[in-house]
Short mmCIF file of C-alpha atoms and ligand atoms in Angstrom, two decimals:
data_model
loop_
_atom_site.label_atom_id
_atom_site.label_comp_id
_atom_site.label_asym_id
_atom_site.label_seq_id
_atom_site.Cartn_x
_atom_site.Cartn_y
_atom_site.Cartn_z
CA MET A 1 -15.90 -18.97 -0.89
CA THR A 2 -19.17 -18.22 0.83
CA ASP A 3 -21.93 -20.37 -0.56
CA PRO A 4 -23.78 -18.11 -3.01
CA LEU A 5 -26.64 -20.58 -3.65
CA THR A 6 -30.17 -19.49 -3.00
CA PRO A 7 -32.24 -22.71 -2.93
CA VAL A 8 -35.88 -21.92 -3.22
CA LEU A 9 -37.36 -23.94 -6.09
CA THR A 10 -34.86 -26.68 -5.44
CA ALA A 11 -35.04 -26.47 -1.61
CA ASN A 12 -37.08 -29.65 -1.02
CA TRP A 13 -35.65 -31.75 -3.89
CA ALA A 14 -33.57 -33.98 -1.52
CA GLN A 15 -36.43 -34.57 0.86
CA GLU A 16 -37.92 -38.09 1.09
CA GLY A 17 -40.87 -38.33 -1.32
CA SER A 18 -40.60 -34.63 -2.28
CA TRP A 19 -43.09 -35.11 -5.06
CA THR A 20 -45.89 -36.18 -2.73
CA LEU A 21 -48.55 -33.85 -1.32
CA PRO A 22 -47.84 -34.58 2.36
CA ALA A 23 -44.10 -33.93 1.94
CA TYR A 24 -44.77 -30.74 0.09
CA VAL A 25 -47.30 -29.57 2.69
CA ASP A 26 -44.77 -30.42 5.45
CA GLN A 27 -42.27 -28.06 3.87
CA GLY A 28 -44.86 -25.15 3.90
CA GLY A 29 -46.43 -26.02 0.55
CA TYR A 30 -49.89 -24.48 -0.31
CA ARG A 31 -49.38 -21.82 2.36
CA ALA A 32 -48.98 -19.24 -0.33
CA LEU A 33 -52.25 -20.36 -1.99
CA LYS A 34 -54.09 -20.05 1.28
CA HIS A 35 -52.82 -16.49 1.56
CA ALA A 36 -53.41 -15.57 -2.12
CA VAL A 37 -57.11 -16.54 -2.11
CA THR A 38 -57.73 -14.02 0.68
CA LEU A 39 -56.35 -11.26 -1.51
CA ASP A 40 -57.90 -9.46 -4.43
CA PRO A 41 -56.61 -11.06 -7.68
CA ASN A 42 -55.27 -7.57 -8.71
CA ASP A 43 -53.13 -7.47 -5.62
CA VAL A 44 -51.56 -10.87 -6.40
CA MET A 45 -50.82 -9.59 -9.90
CA GLN A 46 -49.25 -6.48 -8.42
CA MET A 47 -47.00 -8.60 -6.18
CA VAL A 48 -45.66 -10.38 -9.23
CA LYS A 49 -45.12 -7.07 -11.07
CA ASP A 50 -43.29 -5.61 -8.05
CA SER A 51 -41.11 -8.68 -7.59
CA GLY A 52 -39.46 -7.95 -11.05
CA LEU A 53 -39.88 -11.62 -12.03
CA ARG A 54 -38.88 -12.01 -15.69
CA GLY A 55 -39.95 -15.00 -17.80
CA ARG A 56 -37.66 -17.96 -17.25
CA GLY A 57 -38.50 -19.50 -20.66
CA GLY A 58 -35.63 -17.69 -22.43
CA ALA A 59 -36.61 -14.22 -23.49
CA GLY A 60 -36.82 -12.80 -19.92
CA PHE A 61 -40.05 -10.78 -20.60
CA PRO A 62 -41.50 -9.35 -17.28
CA THR A 63 -44.11 -11.75 -16.07
CA GLY A 64 -46.37 -9.28 -14.33
CA MET A 65 -46.37 -7.00 -17.34
CA LYS A 66 -47.35 -9.89 -19.60
CA TRP A 67 -50.31 -10.61 -17.31
CA GLY A 68 -51.30 -6.96 -17.41
CA PHE A 69 -51.70 -7.11 -21.24
CA LEU A 70 -54.88 -9.20 -20.86
CA PRO A 71 -57.87 -7.21 -22.09
CA PRO A 72 -60.64 -6.35 -19.61
CA LEU A 73 -62.90 -9.24 -18.64
CA ALA A 74 -65.54 -9.95 -21.23
CA ASP A 75 -67.61 -12.84 -22.53
CA LYS A 76 -64.68 -14.90 -23.54
CA PRO A 77 -62.91 -17.11 -21.06
CA ARG A 78 -59.27 -16.52 -20.01
CA TYR A 79 -56.68 -19.28 -20.13
CA LEU A 80 -53.43 -19.95 -18.34
CA VAL A 81 -51.05 -22.17 -20.30
CA VAL A 82 -47.76 -23.50 -18.85
CA ASN A 83 -45.04 -24.13 -21.34
CA ALA A 84 -43.46 -27.37 -20.12
CA ASP A 85 -42.09 -28.47 -23.49
CA GLU A 86 -38.40 -28.03 -22.58
CA SER A 87 -36.57 -29.44 -25.69
CA GLU A 88 -33.69 -27.04 -26.18
CA PRO A 89 -30.43 -28.90 -26.33
CA GLY A 90 -28.75 -28.49 -22.91
CA THR A 91 -31.83 -27.14 -21.17
CA CYS A 92 -32.84 -29.34 -18.23
CA LYS A 93 -34.40 -27.39 -15.39
CA ASP A 94 -38.19 -27.73 -15.85
CA ILE A 95 -38.21 -31.41 -16.21
CA PRO A 96 -36.20 -31.98 -12.94
CA LEU A 97 -38.40 -29.44 -11.18
CA MET A 98 -41.62 -31.19 -12.23
CA LEU A 99 -40.13 -34.56 -11.33
CA ALA A 100 -38.84 -33.57 -7.90
CA SER A 101 -41.53 -31.14 -6.86
CA PRO A 102 -44.63 -31.06 -9.07
CA HIS A 103 -46.65 -29.39 -6.40
CA THR A 104 -44.47 -26.29 -6.58
CA LEU A 105 -45.68 -25.82 -10.17
CA VAL A 106 -49.28 -26.89 -9.39
CA GLU A 107 -49.46 -24.41 -6.56
CA GLY A 108 -48.02 -21.70 -8.91
CA VAL A 109 -50.57 -22.52 -11.52
CA ILE A 110 -53.43 -22.12 -9.13
CA ILE A 111 -52.19 -18.76 -7.73
CA SER A 112 -51.34 -17.42 -11.23
CA ALA A 113 -54.72 -18.47 -12.65
CA TYR A 114 -56.37 -16.80 -9.67
CA ALA A 115 -54.33 -13.60 -10.26
CA ILE A 116 -55.34 -13.40 -13.99
CA ARG A 117 -58.88 -14.64 -13.24
CA ALA A 118 -58.65 -17.73 -15.45
CA ARG A 119 -60.90 -20.70 -14.70
CA GLN A 120 -59.06 -23.12 -16.82
CA ALA A 121 -55.32 -23.85 -16.95
CA PHE A 122 -53.27 -26.26 -19.07
CA ILE A 123 -49.84 -27.65 -18.48
CA TYR A 124 -48.36 -28.60 -21.92
CA VAL A 125 -45.61 -31.17 -21.23
CA ARG A 126 -43.12 -32.64 -23.74
CA GLY A 127 -44.54 -36.04 -24.72
CA GLU A 128 -41.35 -38.05 -24.26
CA VAL A 129 -41.07 -37.53 -20.49
CA LEU A 130 -43.75 -39.98 -19.43
CA HIS A 131 -42.50 -40.28 -15.88
CA VAL A 132 -42.85 -36.50 -15.49
CA ILE A 133 -46.35 -36.44 -16.98
CA ARG A 134 -47.43 -39.23 -14.55
CA ARG A 135 -46.05 -37.40 -11.59
CA LEU A 136 -47.82 -34.13 -12.68
CA GLN A 137 -51.09 -35.91 -13.24
CA GLN A 138 -50.83 -37.45 -9.75
CA ALA A 139 -50.01 -34.08 -8.24
CA VAL A 140 -52.98 -32.49 -10.01
CA SER A 141 -55.23 -35.29 -8.86
CA ASP A 142 -54.04 -34.98 -5.24
CA ALA A 143 -54.58 -31.25 -5.31
CA TYR A 144 -58.19 -31.75 -6.61
CA ALA A 145 -58.72 -34.27 -3.69
CA ALA A 146 -57.35 -31.79 -1.15
CA GLY A 147 -59.64 -28.96 -2.37
CA TYR A 148 -56.81 -26.90 -3.92
CA ILE A 149 -58.23 -27.25 -7.40
CA GLY A 150 -61.83 -27.58 -8.49
CA LYS A 151 -64.93 -25.83 -7.21
CA ASP A 152 -64.82 -23.15 -4.53
CA ILE A 153 -61.11 -23.56 -3.76
CA LEU A 154 -60.49 -23.34 0.00
CA GLY A 155 -63.98 -21.78 0.42
CA SER A 156 -62.91 -18.63 -1.66
CA GLY A 157 -65.65 -19.08 -4.33
CA TYR A 158 -62.98 -19.39 -6.99
CA ASP A 159 -63.27 -22.28 -9.39
CA LEU A 160 -60.40 -23.69 -11.47
CA GLU A 161 -59.86 -26.82 -13.68
CA VAL A 162 -56.35 -27.91 -14.53
CA VAL A 163 -55.42 -30.26 -17.39
CA VAL A 164 -52.01 -31.83 -17.91
CA HIS A 165 -51.60 -32.27 -21.72
CA ALA A 166 -48.86 -34.39 -23.31
CA GLY A 167 -47.36 -33.04 -26.49
CA ALA A 168 -45.96 -35.31 -29.21
CA GLY A 169 -42.36 -34.33 -28.79
CA ALA A 170 -41.48 -31.52 -31.25
CA TYR A 171 -39.07 -28.65 -30.41
CA ILE A 172 -41.17 -26.17 -32.18
CA CYS A 173 -44.08 -26.87 -29.93
CA GLY A 174 -42.19 -24.95 -27.19
CA GLU A 175 -42.62 -21.80 -29.31
CA GLU A 176 -45.65 -20.33 -27.58
CA THR A 177 -48.02 -19.89 -30.57
CA ALA A 178 -47.04 -23.32 -32.04
CA LEU A 179 -47.85 -24.73 -28.63
CA LEU A 180 -51.22 -23.23 -28.69
CA ASP A 181 -51.99 -24.68 -32.21
CA SER A 182 -50.84 -28.04 -30.97
CA LEU A 183 -52.93 -27.77 -27.83
CA GLU A 184 -55.98 -27.06 -30.06
CA GLY A 185 -55.31 -30.32 -31.93
CA ARG A 186 -53.49 -28.89 -34.95
CA ARG A 187 -50.08 -29.39 -36.38
CA GLY A 188 -47.75 -27.30 -34.15
CA GLN A 189 -46.53 -24.38 -36.22
CA PRO A 190 -45.99 -20.78 -35.14
CA ARG A 191 -48.79 -18.27 -35.68
CA LEU A 192 -48.48 -14.79 -37.17
CA ARG A 193 -48.50 -12.07 -34.48
CA PRO A 194 -50.42 -9.80 -33.86
CA PRO A 195 -52.80 -10.81 -32.45
CA PHE A 196 -50.71 -11.77 -29.46
CA PRO A 197 -51.84 -14.61 -27.21
CA ALA A 198 -52.86 -12.12 -24.47
CA VAL A 199 -55.59 -10.95 -26.81
CA ALA A 200 -56.37 -13.95 -29.01
CA GLY A 201 -54.52 -17.11 -27.79
CA LEU A 202 -55.98 -20.52 -27.04
CA TYR A 203 -59.34 -20.95 -28.87
CA ALA A 204 -58.96 -17.28 -29.90
CA SER A 205 -59.46 -16.24 -26.21
CA PRO A 206 -57.15 -14.12 -24.05
CA THR A 207 -54.29 -16.43 -22.88
CA VAL A 208 -51.25 -16.09 -20.64
CA ILE A 209 -48.38 -18.53 -21.51
CA ASN A 210 -45.46 -18.83 -19.11
CA ASN A 211 -42.63 -21.16 -18.58
CA VAL A 212 -42.63 -23.77 -15.78
CA GLU A 213 -39.94 -21.97 -13.75
CA SER A 214 -41.73 -18.62 -14.00
CA ILE A 215 -44.88 -20.02 -12.71
CA ALA A 216 -43.20 -22.10 -10.08
CA SER A 217 -41.54 -18.89 -8.69
CA VAL A 218 -44.91 -17.36 -7.95
CA PRO A 219 -45.74 -19.19 -4.62
CA ALA A 220 -42.53 -18.03 -2.93
CA ILE A 221 -43.09 -14.51 -4.12
CA VAL A 222 -46.55 -14.53 -2.58
CA ALA A 223 -45.29 -16.31 0.65
CA ASN A 224 -42.19 -14.05 1.23
CA GLY A 225 -43.24 -10.84 -0.57
CA PRO A 226 -41.93 -9.13 -3.65
CA GLU A 227 -39.18 -7.26 -1.81
CA TRP A 228 -37.66 -10.50 -0.61
CA PHE A 229 -37.51 -11.78 -4.25
CA SER A 230 -36.14 -8.57 -5.70
CA SER A 231 -33.49 -8.42 -3.06
CA MET A 232 -31.71 -11.23 -4.96
CA GLY A 233 -30.09 -10.75 -8.37
CA THR A 234 -29.05 -7.61 -10.09
CA GLU A 235 -30.67 -4.24 -10.82
CA LYS A 236 -32.61 -5.38 -13.80
CA SER A 237 -32.56 -9.13 -13.42
CA LYS A 238 -34.14 -10.04 -10.14
CA GLY A 239 -34.48 -13.15 -8.15
CA HIS A 240 -33.18 -16.73 -7.99
CA VAL A 241 -32.97 -19.07 -11.00
CA ILE A 242 -31.89 -22.62 -11.71
CA TYR A 243 -28.51 -22.99 -13.56
CA SER A 244 -28.06 -26.41 -15.23
CA LEU A 245 -24.43 -27.31 -15.61
CA SER A 246 -23.74 -30.15 -17.99
CA GLY A 247 -20.89 -31.55 -20.09
CA HIS A 248 -17.29 -31.62 -19.12
CA VAL A 249 -17.83 -30.53 -15.57
CA GLU A 250 -16.87 -32.56 -12.40
CA ARG A 251 -20.37 -32.38 -10.76
CA PRO A 252 -23.02 -31.58 -13.34
CA GLY A 253 -26.45 -30.74 -12.08
CA GLN A 254 -28.87 -28.04 -11.02
CA TYR A 255 -27.48 -25.10 -9.04
CA GLU A 256 -30.01 -22.54 -7.83
CA GLY A 257 -28.45 -19.10 -7.37
CA PRO A 258 -29.18 -15.44 -7.85
CA LEU A 259 -29.19 -13.87 -11.29
CA GLY A 260 -25.82 -12.17 -11.83
CA ILE A 261 -23.64 -14.97 -10.44
CA THR A 262 -20.68 -15.75 -12.72
CA LEU A 263 -19.75 -19.04 -14.37
CA ARG A 264 -16.47 -18.99 -12.50
CA GLU A 265 -18.46 -19.03 -9.17
CA LEU A 266 -20.74 -21.78 -10.41
CA LEU A 267 -17.80 -23.85 -11.56
CA GLU A 268 -16.11 -23.60 -8.17
CA LEU A 269 -19.32 -25.11 -6.72
CA ALA A 270 -19.45 -27.77 -9.39
CA GLY A 271 -15.86 -28.91 -8.87
CA GLY A 272 -14.57 -27.21 -11.99
CA ILE A 273 -13.94 -28.58 -15.40
CA ARG A 274 -13.04 -32.31 -15.34
CA ALA A 275 -9.59 -33.04 -14.10
CA GLY A 276 -6.69 -32.53 -16.45
CA HIS A 277 -8.60 -30.34 -18.92
CA GLU A 278 -9.59 -26.76 -19.38
CA LEU A 279 -12.69 -24.97 -20.57
CA LYS A 280 -12.75 -24.36 -24.28
CA PHE A 281 -16.28 -23.03 -24.97
CA TRP A 282 -19.74 -22.91 -23.26
CA THR A 283 -23.32 -21.91 -23.89
CA PRO A 284 -25.08 -19.66 -21.37
CA GLY A 285 -28.53 -20.78 -22.14
CA GLY A 286 -28.62 -23.78 -24.52
CA SER A 287 -27.46 -24.15 -28.05
CA SER A 288 -29.54 -21.28 -29.34
CA THR A 289 -27.45 -18.80 -27.31
CA PRO A 290 -24.13 -17.77 -28.90
CA MET A 291 -21.25 -19.61 -27.40
CA LEU A 292 -18.71 -18.03 -25.16
CA THR A 293 -15.10 -18.89 -24.10
CA LYS A 294 -13.00 -18.87 -20.93
CA GLU A 295 -12.53 -15.17 -21.47
CA HIS A 296 -16.18 -14.71 -20.36
CA LEU A 297 -15.88 -16.64 -17.05
CA ASP A 298 -16.44 -13.46 -14.94
CA VAL A 299 -19.32 -11.88 -16.86
CA PRO A 300 -22.48 -11.71 -14.72
CA LEU A 301 -24.97 -14.41 -15.72
CA ASP A 302 -27.97 -12.03 -16.08
CA TYR A 303 -29.76 -10.70 -19.20
CA GLU A 304 -27.68 -7.58 -19.44
CA GLY A 305 -24.34 -9.24 -18.78
CA MET A 306 -24.83 -11.84 -21.48
CA MET A 307 -26.17 -9.30 -23.98
CA GLY A 308 -23.11 -7.19 -23.25
CA VAL A 309 -20.86 -9.93 -24.64
CA GLY A 310 -22.93 -10.70 -27.70
CA SER A 311 -24.85 -13.64 -26.27
CA MET A 312 -28.11 -14.30 -24.40
CA LEU A 313 -28.96 -15.62 -20.96
CA GLY A 314 -31.63 -17.98 -22.45
CA THR A 315 -32.56 -20.84 -20.14
CA ARG A 316 -29.26 -20.92 -18.21
CA ALA A 317 -28.35 -24.22 -19.74
CA LEU A 318 -24.64 -24.00 -19.07
CA GLN A 319 -23.06 -26.60 -21.31
CA MET A 320 -19.39 -27.00 -20.79
CA PHE A 321 -17.00 -28.18 -23.51
CA ASP A 322 -13.29 -28.79 -22.62
CA ASP A 323 -10.21 -28.84 -24.80
CA THR A 324 -10.93 -32.27 -26.17
CA THR A 325 -14.03 -31.03 -28.11
CA CYS A 326 -13.94 -30.24 -31.81
CA VAL A 327 -16.01 -27.09 -32.15
CA VAL A 328 -16.85 -27.77 -35.80
CA ARG A 329 -18.24 -31.23 -34.90
CA ALA A 330 -20.21 -29.82 -31.95
CA VAL A 331 -21.75 -27.11 -34.18
CA LEU A 332 -22.62 -29.66 -36.90
CA ARG A 333 -24.48 -31.80 -34.28
CA TRP A 334 -26.54 -28.79 -33.12
CA THR A 335 -27.27 -27.76 -36.73
CA GLU A 336 -28.47 -31.25 -37.53
CA PHE A 337 -30.92 -30.79 -34.61
CA TYR A 338 -32.30 -27.52 -35.92
CA LYS A 339 -32.61 -28.91 -39.49
CA HIS A 340 -34.59 -31.82 -38.09
CA GLU A 341 -36.73 -29.64 -35.87
CA SER A 342 -37.48 -26.90 -38.49
CA CYS A 343 -41.29 -27.07 -38.81
CA GLY A 344 -40.99 -26.28 -42.60
CA LYS A 345 -43.36 -23.28 -42.58
CA CYS A 346 -40.92 -20.81 -44.05
CA THR A 347 -38.26 -21.13 -46.70
CA PRO A 348 -35.13 -19.59 -45.15
CA CYS A 349 -35.34 -21.90 -42.14
CA ARG A 350 -36.62 -25.06 -43.98
CA GLU A 351 -34.12 -24.88 -46.86
CA GLY A 352 -31.43 -22.90 -45.11
CA THR A 353 -30.83 -25.30 -42.26
CA TRP A 354 -30.47 -28.11 -44.76
CA TRP A 355 -27.82 -26.17 -46.64
CA LEU A 356 -26.06 -25.39 -43.39
CA VAL A 357 -25.80 -29.04 -42.59
CA GLN A 358 -24.36 -29.86 -46.05
CA LEU A 359 -21.73 -27.14 -45.69
CA LEU A 360 -20.72 -28.09 -42.11
CA GLU A 361 -20.43 -31.78 -43.04
CA ARG A 362 -18.09 -30.92 -45.78
CA LEU A 363 -16.06 -28.69 -43.52
CA GLU A 364 -15.90 -31.31 -40.77
CA HIS A 365 -14.65 -33.92 -43.25
CA GLY A 366 -11.89 -31.56 -44.34
CA ASP A 367 -13.28 -31.03 -47.82
CA GLY A 368 -14.15 -27.38 -47.40
CA SER A 369 -12.42 -24.13 -48.31
CA VAL A 370 -12.29 -20.48 -47.17
CA ASP A 371 -15.08 -19.75 -49.64
CA ASP A 372 -17.27 -22.23 -47.72
CA LEU A 373 -16.83 -20.14 -44.56
CA ASP A 374 -18.04 -17.05 -46.43
CA THR A 375 -20.98 -18.98 -47.82
CA LEU A 376 -21.84 -20.31 -44.26
CA LEU A 377 -21.94 -16.70 -42.93
CA ASP A 378 -23.90 -15.48 -45.97
CA LEU A 379 -26.43 -18.23 -45.42
CA CYS A 380 -26.71 -17.45 -41.71
CA ASP A 381 -27.32 -13.84 -42.67
CA ASN A 382 -30.16 -14.88 -44.95
CA ILE A 383 -31.77 -17.02 -42.28
CA ALA A 384 -31.57 -14.96 -39.08
CA GLY A 385 -34.16 -12.32 -38.92
CA ARG A 386 -35.62 -13.37 -42.18
CA SER A 387 -37.59 -16.27 -40.98
CA PHE A 388 -40.93 -16.63 -39.31
CA CYS A 389 -39.89 -17.54 -35.76
CA ALA A 390 -36.96 -17.50 -33.42
CA LEU A 391 -36.00 -21.17 -34.10
CA ALA A 392 -34.09 -19.95 -37.16
CA ASP A 393 -32.20 -17.30 -35.16
CA GLY A 394 -31.22 -19.97 -32.68
CA ALA A 395 -30.09 -22.38 -35.51
CA VAL A 396 -27.45 -19.84 -36.69
CA ALA A 397 -26.23 -18.80 -33.22
CA PRO A 398 -23.76 -21.61 -32.74
CA ILE A 399 -22.33 -21.25 -36.22
CA MET A 400 -21.82 -17.43 -36.19
CA SER A 401 -20.48 -17.46 -32.63
CA SER A 402 -18.05 -20.37 -33.30
CA LEU A 403 -16.76 -18.62 -36.43
CA LYS A 404 -16.18 -15.50 -34.36
CA HIS A 405 -14.26 -17.35 -31.66
CA PHE A 406 -12.75 -20.36 -33.45
CA ARG A 407 -12.43 -19.53 -37.15
CA ASP A 408 -8.88 -20.96 -36.99
CA GLU A 409 -10.32 -24.33 -36.09
CA TYR A 410 -12.51 -24.33 -39.16
CA VAL A 411 -9.50 -23.45 -41.34
CA ALA A 412 -7.39 -26.17 -39.69
CA HIS A 413 -9.94 -28.77 -40.83
CA PHE A 414 -9.46 -28.17 -44.51
CA GLU A 415 -5.72 -27.49 -44.11
CA HIS A 416 -5.42 -30.82 -42.38
CA GLY A 417 -7.81 -32.60 -44.87
CA GLY A 418 -10.02 -33.76 -42.04
CA CYS A 419 -10.67 -33.31 -38.38
CA PRO A 420 -7.19 -32.53 -36.95
CA PHE A 421 -8.53 -33.23 -33.45
CA ASP A 422 -7.75 -36.45 -31.68
CA PRO A 423 -10.08 -36.60 -28.67
CA ALA A 424 -7.69 -39.07 -27.01
CA ALA A 425 -4.77 -36.61 -27.19
CA ALA A 426 -5.89 -33.06 -27.35
CA THR A 427 -2.27 -32.08 -27.94
CA LEU A 428 -2.31 -33.37 -31.52
CA PHE A 429 -4.48 -30.50 -32.69
CA GLU A 430 -2.30 -28.00 -30.90
CA ALA A 431 0.91 -29.51 -32.43
CA GLU A 432 -0.68 -29.65 -35.93
CA THR A 433 -2.03 -26.16 -35.81
CA ALA A 434 1.09 -24.69 -34.31
CA THR A 435 3.01 -25.86 -37.38
CA ALA A 436 0.25 -24.52 -39.62
CA GLY A 437 0.50 -21.20 -37.77
CA VAL A 438 -3.00 -21.52 -36.26
CA GLY A 439 -3.78 -21.43 -32.57
CA VAL A 440 -6.87 -22.38 -30.67
C1 LIG B 501 -38.27 -22.87 -31.05
C2 LIG B 501 -38.63 -22.36 -29.76
C3 LIG B 501 -38.72 -23.27 -28.68
C4 LIG B 501 -39.09 -22.83 -27.41
N1 LIG B 501 -39.23 -23.75 -26.42
C5 LIG B 501 -39.62 -23.36 -25.20
C6 LIG B 501 -39.80 -24.23 -24.16
O1 LIG B 501 -39.58 -25.49 -24.34
N2 LIG B 501 -40.21 -23.84 -22.95
C7 LIG B 501 -40.49 -22.47 -22.71
O2 LIG B 501 -40.89 -22.09 -21.63
N3 LIG B 501 -40.31 -21.59 -23.65
C8 LIG B 501 -39.97 -22.02 -24.88
N4 LIG B 501 -39.74 -21.02 -25.89
C9 LIG B 501 -40.14 -19.58 -25.59
C10 LIG B 501 -41.67 -19.41 -25.63
O3 LIG B 501 -42.03 -19.15 -27.06
C11 LIG B 501 -42.16 -18.29 -24.78
O4 LIG B 501 -41.36 -17.18 -24.96
C12 LIG B 501 -42.06 -18.75 -23.25
O5 LIG B 501 -42.83 -19.85 -23.01
C13 LIG B 501 -42.72 -17.57 -22.44
O6 LIG B 501 -42.67 -17.93 -21.07
P1 LIG B 501 -41.91 -16.97 -20.04
O7 LIG B 501 -42.39 -15.49 -20.34
O8 LIG B 501 -42.42 -17.46 -18.70
O9 LIG B 501 -40.50 -17.12 -20.23
C14 LIG B 501 -39.37 -21.47 -27.26
C15 LIG B 501 -39.27 -20.57 -28.21
C16 LIG B 501 -38.83 -20.99 -29.53
C17 LIG B 501 -38.71 -19.94 -30.60
S1 LIG B 502 -38.40 -20.30 -38.64
FE1 LIG B 502 -38.32 -22.52 -38.96
S2 LIG B 502 -39.41 -23.38 -37.26
FE2 LIG B 502 -39.97 -21.15 -37.34
S3 LIG B 502 -41.76 -21.14 -38.66
FE3 LIG B 502 -40.11 -20.94 -40.03
S4 LIG B 502 -39.63 -23.05 -40.64
FE4 LIG B 502 -40.89 -23.18 -38.84
#
């Protein structure tokens, strides 16, 4: 097949010392910034709007439109906050990007802050990734020394301060309003909206919050033009994105391609599912996005395509699970994560995720019944859409989708009196279930 990859954000990752300022500049780095500061900030914002860039943090909200929600300039300062918390199971694109090429993000931060007329920007990084934090701090410090950050940037009269802030490692702090509370020094819990961050965000001032990959996409848009960006992707999902393939795949890793590529195409590039096995289920964008099966290999990986099959594109964290995986066990592990990470603010999520784990444990051990499956769905129904933030919706997604695609496998657990799955010989499950009249 023709190589459908479009390396832009990942283009310099294999270069010697790609994270250093000289290597980045050698590759054309900070060229876009030099151009941007000669333009009116409104024109830079318009370029981002025209490109069709949609937020890469999961929801896919148009970035330029979000920037346009800021109220007119007044006495209050404006802030740019970069969401670099990346904690969703399976999601691993922002951390590699910041590790391999922190200046791509830093340049994006400066141009984006200039476009929205912010004089202070924060990069909120997940606390556990100390190596990434150090690399970012070094990149910011080198950018200050080179005159790209600080007073009168490149003689333009524009001033900007950039702070790299380490979180304490809580999944909920990736939710944008919880992140703001955490950045202000409070316990990270989601805020009631409205007011939205664009109006009253950090320190109750107008704030733009964007994902690392969204902001890192801005320099290439400014350097190459919005038409170049929107020539990639599909009608409503424009541009290039990073797909992270993990799990039972021959060559896991980051594959940058246009929106709308299919999993089948990506798997061809990644050497396919590991030898001797076949794909059983996969997530399009991390554990919070409903799982799909091999029937969905040819569905375009864009926002519309994934919605059309009852899932979501999310963060393009493509986790592959082959025929040796017990779906009930995998779902239990994810649910334990959500139970642990529930911030406790609202009852359906705090109590509900605890009950979900109890039920799934029982089912996985083979002590469940058909009634438990109904209770599981009933619980999910009382959590999704009835909780304070989207963590709860994500928590029920693996359960509801696995029951849709693999109900027989749940049933096989209590018919067998335990997990009927022998990972060493995937055939056992097939043999057992065939006699029980159940197929996977
Ligand atoms: C529980 C939870 C965790 C989240 N974690 C992240 C995260 O780690 N990084 C991120 O960019 N967005 C995360 N989000 C989405 C953010 O709330 C927000 O939509 C995003 O940062 C906006 O950026 P974008 O418009 O550039 O996509 C999370 C949302 C929820 C509900
Ligand atoms: S849904 Fe869960 S994570 Fe979100 S506010 Fe409620 S308890 Fe906290």
